[in-house]
Amino acid sequence: MKKLFLFVFALSLFVIQTTHASTPKDTLVMAFNIDEIISLDPAEIFEFASAECAANAYDRLINYNVDNVSEIYPGIAESWDISDDGLTYTFKIRKGVTFASGNKLSADDVVFSLRRVVLLDKSSAFILTQFGFTPENVKKTITKVDDYTVKIIVDQAYAPTFFLYCLTSTAGSVVDKKEVMAHEKDGDLGYGWLKTGYAGSGPYTLRTWKASEIIILDANKNYWGDAPKLKRIIIRHIVGSAGQRMLLEKGDIDMARNLTADDLKSLEKNEDIKIQKRAKGRVYYLGLNQKNKYLKIPEVRQALKYLIDYKGMEQTILSGKSTLHQAFLPKGFLGALEEIPFSLDIEKAKALLKKAGLENGFTLTMDTRSAEPVTSMALSIQSTFAKAGIKLEIITGDGKQTLTKYRARRHDIYIGDWGPDYMDPHTNADTFARNPDNSDDAKFKSLAWRNAWDIPEMTKKADAAVLERNTAKRARMYLDLQREHQRISPFVIMFQDIEVVAERANVKNFILGPSFDSNFYQYTTK
Amino acid sequence: MSELLIRTRPIRTLKQTVRILVMVATTFLGLLLITFLIGRIVPIDPVLAVVGDKASPQVYEKARIAMGLHLPLWKQFLIYIGNVVTGDFGTSVLTANPVIDDILRVFPATFELAGTATVIGILVGIPLGIFSAVKQGSFLDHVTRVIGLFGHSLPIFWLGLMALMLFYVRLDLLPGPGRVDFFYEGIVTPVTGILTIDSIVAGEWEIFRNAVYHLILPASLLGYYSSAYLLRMTRSFMIEQLRQEYILTARVKGVKEWKVIWGHALGNCAIPLITVIALSFGTLLEGSVLTETVFAWPGLGLYLTNSLLNADMNAVLGSTIVVGAIFLGINLFSDFLYKVMDPRAR
């Protein structure tokens, strides 16, 4: 008995004497909400955190400069050219690139990767299939010319940047054909394995992914470009801003990715912490369902746009995390409209409602997912609507629950956000300003469709803009489109998202790009 | 007479076994039906969880059919039962792994936490309970009972956050959330899944130390809850026993007081106590849901919470069934112990 006591005593001493250790010099530890990740296969990745990981673990044919998006620079492709008719793109593949597995990268891998996206046809596949690639025709449209040349034929003479930007997205990642096919099962092109596996050539390799728990990336020893500075990146899933802030202040993590405006404010005074910001493409908006008898009246839509306290929300609820923006193309995109025509103007709204014969008020519901900042935004909107006699009932629900209702077009108003899928303006024009078929069983279901907004004319304009090969003219077309959209659409676009990262003062060169798949770790040091 | 008894005993045992089996099967079927229906009634589209918000209608429809959601509800249920019986809980949307693999991966973390907590609960709760019963009505008895009452009524997530604030943020005595410092994660290859054991197996003493260090706070908290419960139960069992005549007899016979308490009285409490301990362990397994969230402890509770928040119905159903099965198992086990230890219960 006495011996046991001594043992326990010794053990506890051994344990208690541990001093508080900070994170190792060669490892970056960040807290990040990663429970949305459902796959690590670049042919399927479509979530923020996984897209960021893929950007650091896979190479793409081409990339854009994060500081000047219009500049596209070589990745795996050394050079490229476009035929005069605008249909054929030829890429020269860089020699001497190896995958993390040690396999050599050649045209075969590029062709395989792009075809694979089309054949698997997962959620993100449309980024490529919108150029006319189908499982039946990929053998003809995406082909190898020789070991280091790839030829791609698109179905229409699109604006070249449209196709090139799409190739810079995650779906354009190049995977290791040999490695993937070694794990193929029942003709699944290695999908079952790559969902949790890794077969890339980027600066970091994906070593571990435990869903809703952790992602570990290790430096790729075979990387062909500048060697990554840090040996390991650890992304730990921590729910909630308070927890992330606590860990950051204690130095148990180097970086917190999901802090609320409140927590950020209180960190501003802390000298050990610095805050990095970058405007992202995501926009916050209200979707007004045109199946609702009030919302389909143009004056009502117009009035609601004057019943939002944009400035107030920007300064309080969204302080430092969003910036005022009222057009469907976010700042930083070609042709983005930066005019702010709407502000809180209750008298004007009342006059508009009177014109519609609704001066005595009416009731609407708004589906709101129970997550900040949208819940706070909803409360602000409720109070300003009330000033013009509109009673707004807020229906809160879990994110997937409100989304289910929205997708079925059973909402009155939906408050949500939308992030662009690639850096070309068509990404948002496609969803906010196109609705080729407004029937309930339409094949193409854009946000315009979800709000039952029937717009054959505007759809034609958006289609014309994506085929305009003169960049300046194309930008003008988008500006006009947005002005019209701003005036008449059932979308109340309010804010553009700013990504904010709080990091320990010793962390340097964590690169925040304009899109969630352009945040880079390669040059980060601490 | 005695011959008759001997002959009917195997039949009785057989009958009992059948009865227990039928009971277990019905409970299980009920559990399956309820969890299945909850999963289908909630107004959340499970296909969304698989394909995401931006999928095209074609991709969406393909996934819906692959998940069998186009079939009538009763057919889906039959298929589901068939799968569960063969140990197939389906694939988790969130992790892309078979649910059963996920559960096997996360369960040891919960087991480690709940196990440690139960040991703490026993070591603290039972002696205090005995003490309280013996010194009934004394000042210390009241203090102990108040502490017990707190343990029974304070919400654990609140207490967890406060404890983190105090011991981690302010005093810097204990580490923060997680099973181990984050940069130690993924180094030890899981053998048992219980990190304190695996790190010893791997010879990673630093990680072992770190893991024990991380275990202290959450396990003590859960242990506190369990000890509060054990304390109250032990106290009432002991008070009841100490009133019995055999205790008086023993004392009259001059048996030493410590032997009367720890031997005679506690010996007779042992059987109900075992049931109570087993049940409290079971409660900790499921009750650690909130603790695991507060401490970012990657166990079954956190898995269940995440799956719920992400509408990952296969994972939710799978974990619920596993927790239900463990509870059934614990109940059967304590019944069995009863029979082994108490001749009267045979």
CSV table of N, CA, C and O in Angstrom, one decimal, chain B residues 10 43 47 62 129 153 162 231 245 326 328:
chain,number,residue,atom,x,y,z
B,10,PRO,N,-32.4,-26.0,-15.1
B,10,PRO,CA,-31.9,-25.6,-16.5
B,10,PRO,C,-33.0,-25.0,-17.3
B,10,PRO,O,-32.8,-24.1,-18.1
B,43,PRO,N,-36.8,18.4,-40.7
B,43,PRO,CA,-36.9,19.1,-42.0
B,43,PRO,C,-35.5,19.5,-42.5
B,43,PRO,O,-35.3,20.6,-43.0
B,47,VAL,N,-29.4,14.9,-48.3
B,47,VAL,CA,-28.6,14.9,-49.5
B,47,VAL,C,-27.7,16.1,-49.5
B,47,VAL,O,-26.6,16.1,-50.0
B,62,LYS,N,-28.5,12.1,-58.3
B,62,LYS,CA,-27.7,10.9,-58.3
B,62,LYS,C,-27.4,10.5,-56.9
B,62,LYS,O,-27.5,9.3,-56.5
B,129,GLY,N,-19.0,9.4,1.2
B,129,GLY,CA,-20.3,8.9,1.5
B,129,GLY,C,-20.4,8.2,2.8
B,129,GLY,O,-21.3,8.3,3.6
B,153,SER,N,-26.3,19.7,-9.4
B,153,SER,CA,-27.2,20.7,-10.0
B,153,SER,C,-26.5,21.7,-10.9
B,153,SER,O,-27.2,22.4,-11.7
B,162,MET,N,-15.6,27.5,-16.5
B,162,MET,CA,-15.1,28.3,-15.4
B,162,MET,C,-13.7,27.6,-15.0
B,162,MET,O,-12.8,28.3,-14.7
B,231,LEU,N,-21.6,9.6,-3.8
B,231,LEU,CA,-21.7,10.0,-2.4
B,231,LEU,C,-23.1,9.9,-1.9
B,231,LEU,O,-23.3,9.3,-0.8
B,245,GLU,N,-29.8,-4.7,12.7
B,245,GLU,CA,-29.5,-5.3,14.0
B,245,GLU,C,-28.1,-6.0,14.0
B,245,GLU,O,-27.5,-6.0,15.0
B,326,ILE,N,-24.5,0.0,-25.4
B,326,ILE,CA,-23.7,0.0,-24.2
B,326,ILE,C,-24.5,0.0,-22.9
B,326,ILE,O,-24.2,-0.7,-22.0
B,328,LEU,N,-27.6,-1.0,-22.5
B,328,LEU,CA,-28.2,-2.3,-22.3
B,328,LEU,C,-27.2,-3.3,-21.8
B,328,LEU,O,-27.5,-4.0,-20.8
